[in-house]
mmCIF file of C-alpha atoms and ligand atoms in Angstrom:
data_model
loop_
_atom_site.group_PDB
_atom_site.id
_atom_site.type_symbol
_atom_site.label_atom_id
_atom_site.label_comp_id
_atom_site.label_asym_id
_atom_site.label_seq_id
_atom_site.Cartn_x
_atom_site.Cartn_y
_atom_site.Cartn_z
ATOM 1 C CA UNK A 1 157.243 -34.615 -19.929
ATOM 2 C CA UNK A 2 156.603 -31.620 -19.395
ATOM 3 C CA UNK A 3 156.823 -28.746 -22.541
ATOM 4 C CA UNK A 4 159.369 -26.451 -20.905
ATOM 5 C CA UNK A 5 158.212 -22.504 -21.935
ATOM 6 C CA UNK A 6 160.894 -20.131 -22.298
ATOM 7 C CA UNK A 7 159.460 -16.647 -22.526
ATOM 8 C CA UNK A 8 160.769 -13.777 -25.223
ATOM 9 C CA UNK A 9 158.431 -11.267 -23.472
ATOM 10 C CA UNK A 10 157.866 -11.145 -19.610
ATOM 11 C CA UNK A 11 154.180 -12.450 -20.917
ATOM 12 C CA UNK A 12 153.890 -12.335 -24.575
ATOM 13 C CA UNK A 13 155.871 -14.200 -26.359
ATOM 14 C CA UNK A 14 157.854 -18.012 -25.661
ATOM 15 C CA UNK A 15 159.853 -20.892 -26.926
ATOM 16 C CA UNK A 16 158.712 -24.276 -26.365
ATOM 17 C CA UNK A 17 160.606 -27.540 -25.984
ATOM 18 C CA UNK A 18 160.515 -31.083 -24.812
ATOM 19 C CA UNK A 19 157.579 -31.946 -26.916
ATOM 20 C CA UNK A 20 157.610 -33.788 -30.962
ATOM 21 C CA UNK A 21 154.031 -32.431 -32.101
ATOM 22 C CA UNK A 22 154.650 -35.606 -34.830
ATOM 23 C CA UNK A 23 153.969 -38.356 -31.200
ATOM 24 C CA UNK A 24 150.340 -38.881 -29.994
ATOM 25 C CA UNK A 25 150.230 -36.227 -27.110
ATOM 26 C CA UNK A 26 148.981 -36.906 -23.518
ATOM 27 C CA UNK A 27 145.486 -34.484 -22.845
ATOM 28 C CA UNK A 28 148.323 -33.363 -20.192
ATOM 29 C CA UNK A 29 150.460 -31.532 -22.965
ATOM 30 C CA UNK A 30 146.893 -30.577 -25.153
ATOM 31 C CA UNK A 31 146.288 -28.805 -21.210
ATOM 32 C CA UNK A 32 149.625 -27.732 -20.717
ATOM 33 C CA UNK A 33 149.906 -25.667 -24.964
ATOM 34 C CA UNK A 34 146.975 -24.239 -23.778
ATOM 35 C CA UNK A 35 148.038 -22.721 -20.554
ATOM 36 C CA UNK A 36 151.559 -22.007 -22.607
ATOM 37 C CA UNK A 37 149.208 -19.831 -25.074
ATOM 38 C CA UNK A 38 146.976 -17.782 -22.945
ATOM 39 C CA UNK A 39 149.055 -16.626 -21.077
ATOM 40 C CA UNK A 40 152.330 -15.809 -23.631
ATOM 41 C CA UNK A 41 149.675 -15.551 -26.545
ATOM 42 C CA UNK A 42 152.547 -16.882 -29.065
ATOM 43 C CA UNK A 43 154.370 -19.987 -29.201
ATOM 44 C CA UNK A 44 157.363 -20.851 -30.931
ATOM 45 C CA UNK A 45 158.345 -24.797 -31.811
ATOM 46 C CA UNK A 46 162.009 -24.915 -33.053
ATOM 47 C CA UNK A 47 162.522 -28.305 -35.395
ATOM 48 C CA UNK A 48 158.999 -29.830 -35.898
ATOM 49 C CA UNK A 49 159.164 -31.517 -39.240
ATOM 50 C CA UNK A 50 155.322 -31.972 -40.557
ATOM 51 C CA UNK A 51 153.552 -33.148 -42.875
ATOM 52 C CA UNK A 52 150.457 -31.355 -43.795
ATOM 53 C CA UNK A 53 148.469 -34.580 -42.383
ATOM 54 C CA UNK A 54 150.206 -34.417 -39.813
ATOM 55 C CA UNK A 55 149.874 -30.592 -38.940
ATOM 56 C CA UNK A 56 145.851 -31.258 -39.804
ATOM 57 C CA UNK A 57 146.231 -34.253 -36.960
ATOM 58 C CA UNK A 58 147.745 -31.096 -34.386
ATOM 59 C CA UNK A 59 145.550 -28.298 -34.805
ATOM 60 C CA UNK A 60 142.395 -30.241 -34.773
ATOM 61 C CA UNK A 61 143.820 -31.383 -31.232
ATOM 62 C CA UNK A 62 143.662 -27.469 -29.900
ATOM 63 C CA UNK A 63 139.975 -26.673 -30.890
ATOM 64 C CA UNK A 64 137.965 -27.104 -34.490
ATOM 65 C CA UNK A 65 139.192 -25.722 -38.003
ATOM 66 C CA UNK A 66 137.822 -22.959 -39.514
ATOM 67 C CA UNK A 67 136.979 -23.614 -42.492
ATOM 68 C CA UNK A 68 138.530 -21.313 -45.480
ATOM 69 C CA UNK A 69 137.099 -18.377 -46.388
ATOM 70 C CA UNK A 70 136.083 -18.093 -50.053
ATOM 71 C CA UNK A 71 139.244 -17.496 -51.913
ATOM 72 C CA UNK A 72 140.797 -15.373 -54.063
ATOM 73 C CA UNK A 73 140.658 -18.000 -56.893
ATOM 74 C CA UNK A 74 140.018 -20.355 -55.261
ATOM 75 C CA UNK A 75 140.711 -23.333 -58.181
ATOM 76 C CA UNK A 76 144.263 -22.403 -57.978
ATOM 77 C CA UNK A 77 144.470 -25.241 -54.750
ATOM 78 C CA UNK A 78 148.194 -26.378 -54.291
ATOM 79 C CA UNK A 79 147.774 -27.978 -50.977
ATOM 80 C CA UNK A 80 145.633 -31.002 -51.165
ATOM 81 C CA UNK A 81 143.404 -30.092 -47.004
ATOM 82 C CA UNK A 82 140.788 -27.791 -48.121
ATOM 83 C CA UNK A 83 140.995 -26.074 -44.834
ATOM 84 C CA UNK A 84 144.559 -25.559 -45.115
ATOM 85 C CA UNK A 85 146.117 -22.069 -46.329
ATOM 86 C CA UNK A 86 148.543 -21.511 -48.601
ATOM 87 C CA UNK A 87 150.970 -18.518 -47.333
ATOM 88 C CA UNK A 88 153.354 -19.131 -49.893
ATOM 89 C CA UNK A 89 153.953 -17.416 -53.110
ATOM 90 C CA UNK A 90 154.094 -20.491 -55.041
ATOM 91 C CA UNK A 91 152.330 -21.874 -58.175
ATOM 92 C CA UNK A 92 150.346 -25.624 -58.096
ATOM 93 C CA UNK A 93 153.659 -26.748 -59.761
ATOM 94 C CA UNK A 94 155.590 -25.061 -57.369
ATOM 95 C CA UNK A 95 157.152 -22.502 -59.509
ATOM 96 C CA UNK A 96 157.553 -19.264 -57.939
ATOM 97 C CA UNK A 97 154.406 -16.240 -59.074
ATOM 98 C CA UNK A 98 154.311 -13.873 -62.034
ATOM 99 C CA UNK A 99 155.263 -10.426 -60.568
ATOM 100 C CA UNK A 100 151.803 -9.430 -61.478
ATOM 101 C CA UNK A 101 149.986 -12.165 -59.773
ATOM 102 C CA UNK A 102 146.474 -11.041 -58.624
ATOM 103 C CA UNK A 103 146.787 -13.468 -55.608
ATOM 104 C CA UNK A 104 150.848 -12.234 -55.286
ATOM 105 C CA UNK A 105 148.778 -8.767 -55.262
ATOM 106 C CA UNK A 106 146.225 -10.067 -52.618
ATOM 107 C CA UNK A 107 149.020 -11.110 -50.320
ATOM 108 C CA UNK A 108 150.402 -8.604 -50.244
ATOM 109 C CA UNK A 109 147.700 -7.300 -46.886
ATOM 110 C CA UNK A 110 149.876 -9.848 -45.057
ATOM 111 C CA UNK A 111 152.687 -7.573 -44.506
ATOM 112 C CA UNK A 112 149.333 -4.970 -42.347
ATOM 113 C CA UNK A 113 149.203 -5.508 -39.228
ATOM 114 C CA UNK A 114 146.505 -7.602 -38.810
ATOM 115 C CA UNK A 115 144.339 -9.936 -36.439
ATOM 116 C CA UNK A 116 143.359 -13.809 -38.334
ATOM 117 C CA UNK A 117 139.677 -13.588 -39.534
ATOM 118 C CA UNK A 118 139.038 -10.197 -37.981
ATOM 119 C CA UNK A 119 136.590 -10.121 -40.750
ATOM 120 C CA UNK A 120 134.472 -13.407 -40.125
ATOM 121 C CA UNK A 121 130.916 -12.830 -37.569
ATOM 122 C CA UNK A 122 132.986 -16.113 -35.673
ATOM 123 C CA UNK A 123 136.728 -14.417 -35.842
ATOM 124 C CA UNK A 124 139.444 -16.856 -35.288
ATOM 125 C CA UNK A 125 141.285 -18.281 -32.169
ATOM 126 C CA UNK A 126 144.601 -19.165 -32.906
ATOM 127 C CA UNK A 127 146.377 -19.928 -36.041
ATOM 128 C CA UNK A 128 149.790 -22.106 -36.347
ATOM 129 C CA UNK A 129 151.877 -21.468 -39.405
ATOM 130 C CA UNK A 130 154.653 -24.433 -40.503
ATOM 131 C CA UNK A 131 157.380 -22.916 -42.486
ATOM 132 C CA UNK A 132 158.051 -25.646 -45.014
ATOM 133 C CA UNK A 133 160.818 -23.268 -47.166
ATOM 134 C CA UNK A 134 162.353 -19.963 -46.281
ATOM 135 C CA UNK A 135 164.169 -17.775 -47.667
ATOM 136 C CA UNK A 136 167.447 -16.776 -47.322
ATOM 137 C CA UNK A 137 166.827 -13.228 -45.444
ATOM 138 C CA UNK A 138 162.939 -11.955 -45.077
ATOM 139 C CA UNK A 139 160.030 -12.575 -44.671
ATOM 140 C CA UNK A 140 160.056 -12.899 -40.566
ATOM 141 C CA UNK A 141 157.336 -12.885 -38.999
ATOM 142 C CA UNK A 142 156.554 -9.580 -36.293
ATOM 143 C CA UNK A 143 153.559 -9.932 -33.497
ATOM 144 C CA UNK A 144 152.528 -8.116 -30.697
ATOM 145 C CA UNK A 145 149.709 -8.340 -27.827
ATOM 146 C CA UNK A 146 146.719 -6.848 -27.491
ATOM 147 C CA UNK A 147 146.373 -6.992 -23.782
ATOM 148 C CA UNK A 148 149.825 -5.227 -23.732
ATOM 149 C CA UNK A 149 148.854 -3.129 -25.898
ATOM 150 C CA UNK A 150 145.706 -2.384 -23.494
ATOM 151 C CA UNK A 151 146.860 -1.882 -20.764
ATOM 152 C CA UNK A 152 149.601 0.529 -21.425
ATOM 153 C CA UNK A 153 146.997 3.128 -22.923
ATOM 154 C CA UNK A 154 145.858 6.206 -21.022
ATOM 155 C CA UNK A 155 142.467 6.039 -18.757
ATOM 156 C CA UNK A 156 140.457 8.757 -20.618
ATOM 157 C CA UNK A 157 141.987 6.516 -23.882
ATOM 158 C CA UNK A 158 140.157 3.266 -22.807
ATOM 159 C CA UNK A 159 137.377 5.456 -21.945
ATOM 160 C CA UNK A 160 136.840 6.421 -25.777
ATOM 161 C CA UNK A 161 138.007 2.509 -27.101
ATOM 162 C CA UNK A 162 136.291 0.872 -24.631
ATOM 163 C CA UNK A 163 132.367 1.241 -26.257
ATOM 164 C CA UNK A 164 132.720 1.011 -30.272
ATOM 165 C CA UNK A 165 131.872 -0.939 -32.596
ATOM 166 C CA UNK A 166 133.929 -1.834 -35.954
ATOM 167 C CA UNK A 167 132.813 -3.529 -39.099
ATOM 168 C CA UNK A 168 135.875 -5.238 -40.619
ATOM 169 C CA UNK A 169 136.418 -6.196 -43.760
ATOM 170 C CA UNK A 170 139.525 -8.208 -46.735
ATOM 171 C CA UNK A 171 138.196 -5.436 -48.524
ATOM 172 C CA UNK A 172 139.391 -2.660 -46.671
ATOM 173 C CA UNK A 173 142.738 -3.391 -46.027
ATOM 174 C CA UNK A 174 143.075 -4.980 -49.891
ATOM 175 C CA UNK A 175 142.044 -1.233 -49.675
ATOM 176 C CA UNK A 176 144.450 0.564 -47.403
ATOM 177 C CA UNK A 177 147.425 -0.832 -50.157
ATOM 178 C CA UNK A 178 145.212 0.630 -53.539
ATOM 179 C CA UNK A 179 144.031 -3.463 -54.428
ATOM 180 C CA UNK A 180 140.757 -2.364 -55.349
ATOM 181 C CA UNK A 181 139.881 -6.143 -57.941
ATOM 182 C CA UNK A 182 137.123 -7.469 -56.156
ATOM 183 C CA UNK A 183 135.086 -9.485 -58.143
ATOM 184 C CA UNK A 184 131.044 -8.895 -57.534
ATOM 185 C CA UNK A 185 131.386 -13.014 -55.246
ATOM 186 C CA UNK A 186 134.262 -11.207 -53.758
ATOM 187 C CA UNK A 187 132.818 -8.475 -52.469
ATOM 188 C CA UNK A 188 129.400 -9.865 -51.221
ATOM 189 C CA UNK A 189 131.554 -12.967 -49.468
ATOM 190 C CA UNK A 190 133.580 -10.271 -47.680
ATOM 191 C CA UNK A 191 130.175 -7.831 -46.443
ATOM 192 C CA UNK A 192 131.784 -6.137 -43.096
ATOM 193 C CA UNK A 193 130.834 -7.490 -39.851
ATOM 194 C CA UNK A 194 130.807 -5.426 -36.860
ATOM 195 C CA UNK A 195 133.572 -6.597 -34.039
ATOM 196 C CA UNK A 196 133.261 -4.601 -30.338
ATOM 197 C CA UNK A 197 137.117 -2.704 -30.158
ATOM 198 C CA UNK A 198 137.692 -3.003 -26.780
ATOM 199 C CA UNK A 199 136.953 -7.562 -25.602
ATOM 200 C CA UNK A 200 137.718 -10.098 -22.795
ATOM 201 C CA UNK A 201 140.588 -12.654 -23.796
ATOM 202 C CA UNK A 202 138.808 -15.997 -21.858
ATOM 203 C CA UNK A 203 142.167 -17.794 -21.192
ATOM 204 C CA UNK A 204 143.599 -15.397 -19.665
ATOM 205 C CA UNK A 205 140.406 -13.168 -18.286
ATOM 206 C CA UNK A 206 142.706 -9.777 -19.692
ATOM 207 C CA UNK A 207 141.227 -7.035 -21.798
ATOM 208 C CA UNK A 208 142.620 -6.896 -25.162
ATOM 209 C CA UNK A 209 142.499 -4.096 -27.781
ATOM 210 C CA UNK A 210 140.733 -6.360 -31.010
ATOM 211 C CA UNK A 211 142.411 -3.734 -33.694
ATOM 212 C CA UNK A 212 143.155 -5.253 -36.849
ATOM 213 C CA UNK A 213 143.989 -3.673 -40.568
ATOM 214 C CA UNK A 214 140.689 -5.336 -42.124
ATOM 215 C CA UNK A 215 138.929 -2.457 -39.906
ATOM 216 C CA UNK A 216 137.423 0.520 -41.887
ATOM 217 C CA UNK A 217 135.282 1.593 -40.330
ATOM 218 C CA UNK A 218 134.029 2.611 -36.063
ATOM 219 C CA UNK A 219 130.278 2.451 -35.577
ATOM 220 C CA UNK A 220 128.774 6.350 -35.213
ATOM 221 C CA UNK A 221 131.715 8.076 -36.176
ATOM 222 C CA UNK A 222 133.036 9.953 -39.518
ATOM 223 C CA UNK A 223 135.468 7.302 -41.709
ATOM 224 C CA UNK A 224 138.237 9.885 -41.415
ATOM 225 C CA UNK A 225 138.603 10.754 -38.031
ATOM 226 C CA UNK A 226 137.613 7.083 -37.708
ATOM 227 C CA UNK A 227 141.042 5.658 -39.704
ATOM 228 C CA UNK A 228 142.713 8.528 -38.104
ATOM 229 C CA UNK A 229 141.884 6.387 -34.744
ATOM 230 C CA UNK A 230 142.150 3.549 -35.438
ATOM 231 C CA UNK A 231 146.005 4.383 -37.107
ATOM 232 C CA UNK A 232 147.189 5.823 -34.343
ATOM 233 C CA UNK A 233 146.332 2.807 -31.835
ATOM 234 C CA UNK A 234 148.035 0.246 -33.869
ATOM 235 C CA UNK A 235 150.819 2.503 -34.342
ATOM 236 C CA UNK A 236 150.958 2.178 -30.109
ATOM 237 C CA UNK A 237 150.522 -0.907 -30.279
ATOM 238 C CA UNK A 238 153.270 -2.017 -32.516
ATOM 239 C CA UNK A 239 155.842 -0.344 -31.425
ATOM 240 C CA UNK A 240 158.785 -1.935 -31.428
ATOM 241 C CA UNK A 241 159.579 -2.474 -28.756
ATOM 242 C CA UNK A 242 156.504 -4.169 -27.573
ATOM 243 C CA UNK A 243 157.121 -6.509 -31.294
ATOM 244 C CA UNK A 244 159.020 -10.282 -31.130
ATOM 245 C CA UNK A 245 160.153 -10.566 -34.633
ATOM 246 C CA UNK A 246 159.856 -14.315 -35.489
ATOM 247 C CA UNK A 247 163.106 -15.068 -38.258
ATOM 248 C CA UNK A 248 161.370 -18.297 -39.493
ATOM 249 C CA UNK A 249 164.017 -21.895 -39.841
ATOM 250 C CA UNK A 250 162.551 -24.583 -41.779
ATOM 251 C CA UNK A 251 160.523 -26.759 -39.756
ATOM 252 C CA UNK A 252 159.175 -24.632 -37.111
ATOM 253 C CA UNK A 253 155.670 -24.411 -35.927
ATOM 254 C CA UNK A 254 154.207 -20.683 -34.260
ATOM 255 C CA UNK A 255 150.416 -20.733 -32.905
ATOM 256 C CA UNK A 256 149.168 -17.397 -32.254
ATOM 257 C CA UNK A 257 145.950 -16.397 -30.595
ATOM 258 C CA UNK A 258 144.590 -14.192 -32.527
ATOM 259 C CA UNK A 259 141.619 -13.327 -30.274
ATOM 260 C CA UNK A 260 144.710 -11.206 -28.100
ATOM 261 C CA UNK A 261 147.362 -10.926 -30.599
ATOM 262 C CA UNK A 262 148.306 -9.111 -34.409
ATOM 263 C CA UNK A 263 150.778 -10.574 -36.730
ATOM 264 C CA UNK A 264 152.756 -9.257 -39.865
ATOM 265 C CA UNK A 265 154.560 -10.135 -42.189
ATOM 266 C CA UNK A 266 158.388 -8.872 -43.359
ATOM 267 C CA UNK A 267 159.565 -8.121 -46.808
ATOM 268 C CA UNK A 268 161.750 -10.604 -48.715
ATOM 269 C CA UNK A 269 162.473 -11.307 -52.321
ATOM 270 C CA UNK A 270 159.724 -12.898 -53.557
ATOM 271 C CA UNK A 271 160.477 -12.865 -57.389
ATOM 272 C CA UNK A 272 163.635 -14.723 -56.571
ATOM 273 C CA UNK A 273 163.156 -16.913 -53.743
ATOM 274 C CA UNK A 274 161.069 -19.940 -52.417
ATOM 275 C CA UNK A 275 158.867 -19.037 -49.315
ATOM 276 C CA UNK A 276 156.577 -22.207 -48.221
ATOM 277 C CA UNK A 277 154.081 -21.817 -45.305
ATOM 278 C CA UNK A 278 151.740 -23.388 -43.985
ATOM 279 C CA UNK A 279 148.569 -22.244 -41.726
ATOM 280 C CA UNK A 280 145.677 -23.972 -39.721
ATOM 281 C CA UNK A 281 143.211 -21.644 -38.394
ATOM 282 C CA UNK A 282 140.796 -22.250 -35.465
ATOM 283 C CA UNK A 283 137.941 -20.752 -35.435
ATOM 284 C CA UNK A 284 136.688 -18.982 -31.795
ATOM 285 C CA UNK A 285 133.379 -19.918 -30.838
ATOM 286 C CA UNK A 286 131.445 -16.931 -30.667
ATOM 287 C CA UNK A 287 131.274 -13.067 -32.591
ATOM 288 C CA UNK A 288 133.249 -10.607 -30.698
ATOM 289 C CA UNK A 289 129.462 -8.881 -29.625
ATOM 290 C CA UNK A 290 128.353 -12.047 -28.412
ATOM 291 C CA UNK A 291 131.303 -11.944 -25.766
ATOM 292 C CA UNK A 292 130.626 -9.722 -22.595
ATOM 293 C CA UNK A 293 133.672 -7.472 -22.450
HETATM 294 C C1 OGA B 301 149.673 -15.707 -41.920
HETATM 295 C C2 OGA B 301 150.235 -14.432 -42.199
HETATM 296 C C3 OGA B 301 152.599 -13.553 -42.127
HETATM 297 C C4 OGA B 301 153.506 -14.093 -42.983
HETATM 298 O O1 OGA B 301 149.530 -16.213 -42.078
HETATM 299 O O2 OGA B 301 148.102 -15.283 -41.253
HETATM 300 O O3 OGA B 301 149.453 -12.987 -42.114
HETATM 301 O O4 OGA B 301 154.541 -13.619 -42.444
HETATM 302 N N1 OGA B 301 151.979 -14.574 -41.932
HETATM 303 O O5 OGA B 301 153.742 -15.088 -43.645
HETATM 304 MN MN1 MN B 302 147.621 -13.785 -40.656
#
């Protein structure tokens, strides 16, 4: 059976039906998923009741799973697979985290528009987020297409930003929210890495603007000027009419391409309601500096 894509915008975000991700997938089905990702950047698979092993198995069919970066409070790992990223408000025993928990403060960084792992020398390709428990309201995830954002820029802006190189770090995005409690070990682990601001998306051969709230500097620019420009570009790229907002149901799996999209989490009452989401991330093949623009 072949996968059917129902697009949300013409070339951005689609619902994928006609596939059960727990079944052994054929090479043709894997090809179709990559083709859908290359065109739409975000794919939504509903009613996929996967466990951790099944989610790992599916991800490994699409590419190499990224190792998790040195994380805050790594000893408090709730999930059995080290590469599975815990996007929840839960303690190891399943209770809700305290208001002032350091992990909660750190995870609030996900509310800012970003591309996963843009702060790594080799950034992410796809992320796949699976919903296990969702709150009764709020907690949507929003997505924006950075190829579409590039297409909308004026020629003068394109010419200006095309050669720019930015430094990305988790420390920069957290600083935007006033979080600065990094240990010396974390400061070393999250040292800034350079990335091109404009890249070519290999899957679609379209240019894409590689924005992220992890950006804290543009090479050769005064910092406030650089940050004002980045803020302006993010606002334009993520204007509401260009955004897909995903309202989660338990067992939804959403895959996005970090090379050509940004996303952010929306607020919910995380002191009252549980939200248990689990993410696997695939690594890209090289730094953007080594890829042709
Ligand atoms: C992520 C992320 C936002 C959310 O999983 O990478 O940014 O809505 N999630 O949980
Ligand atoms: Mn993210």
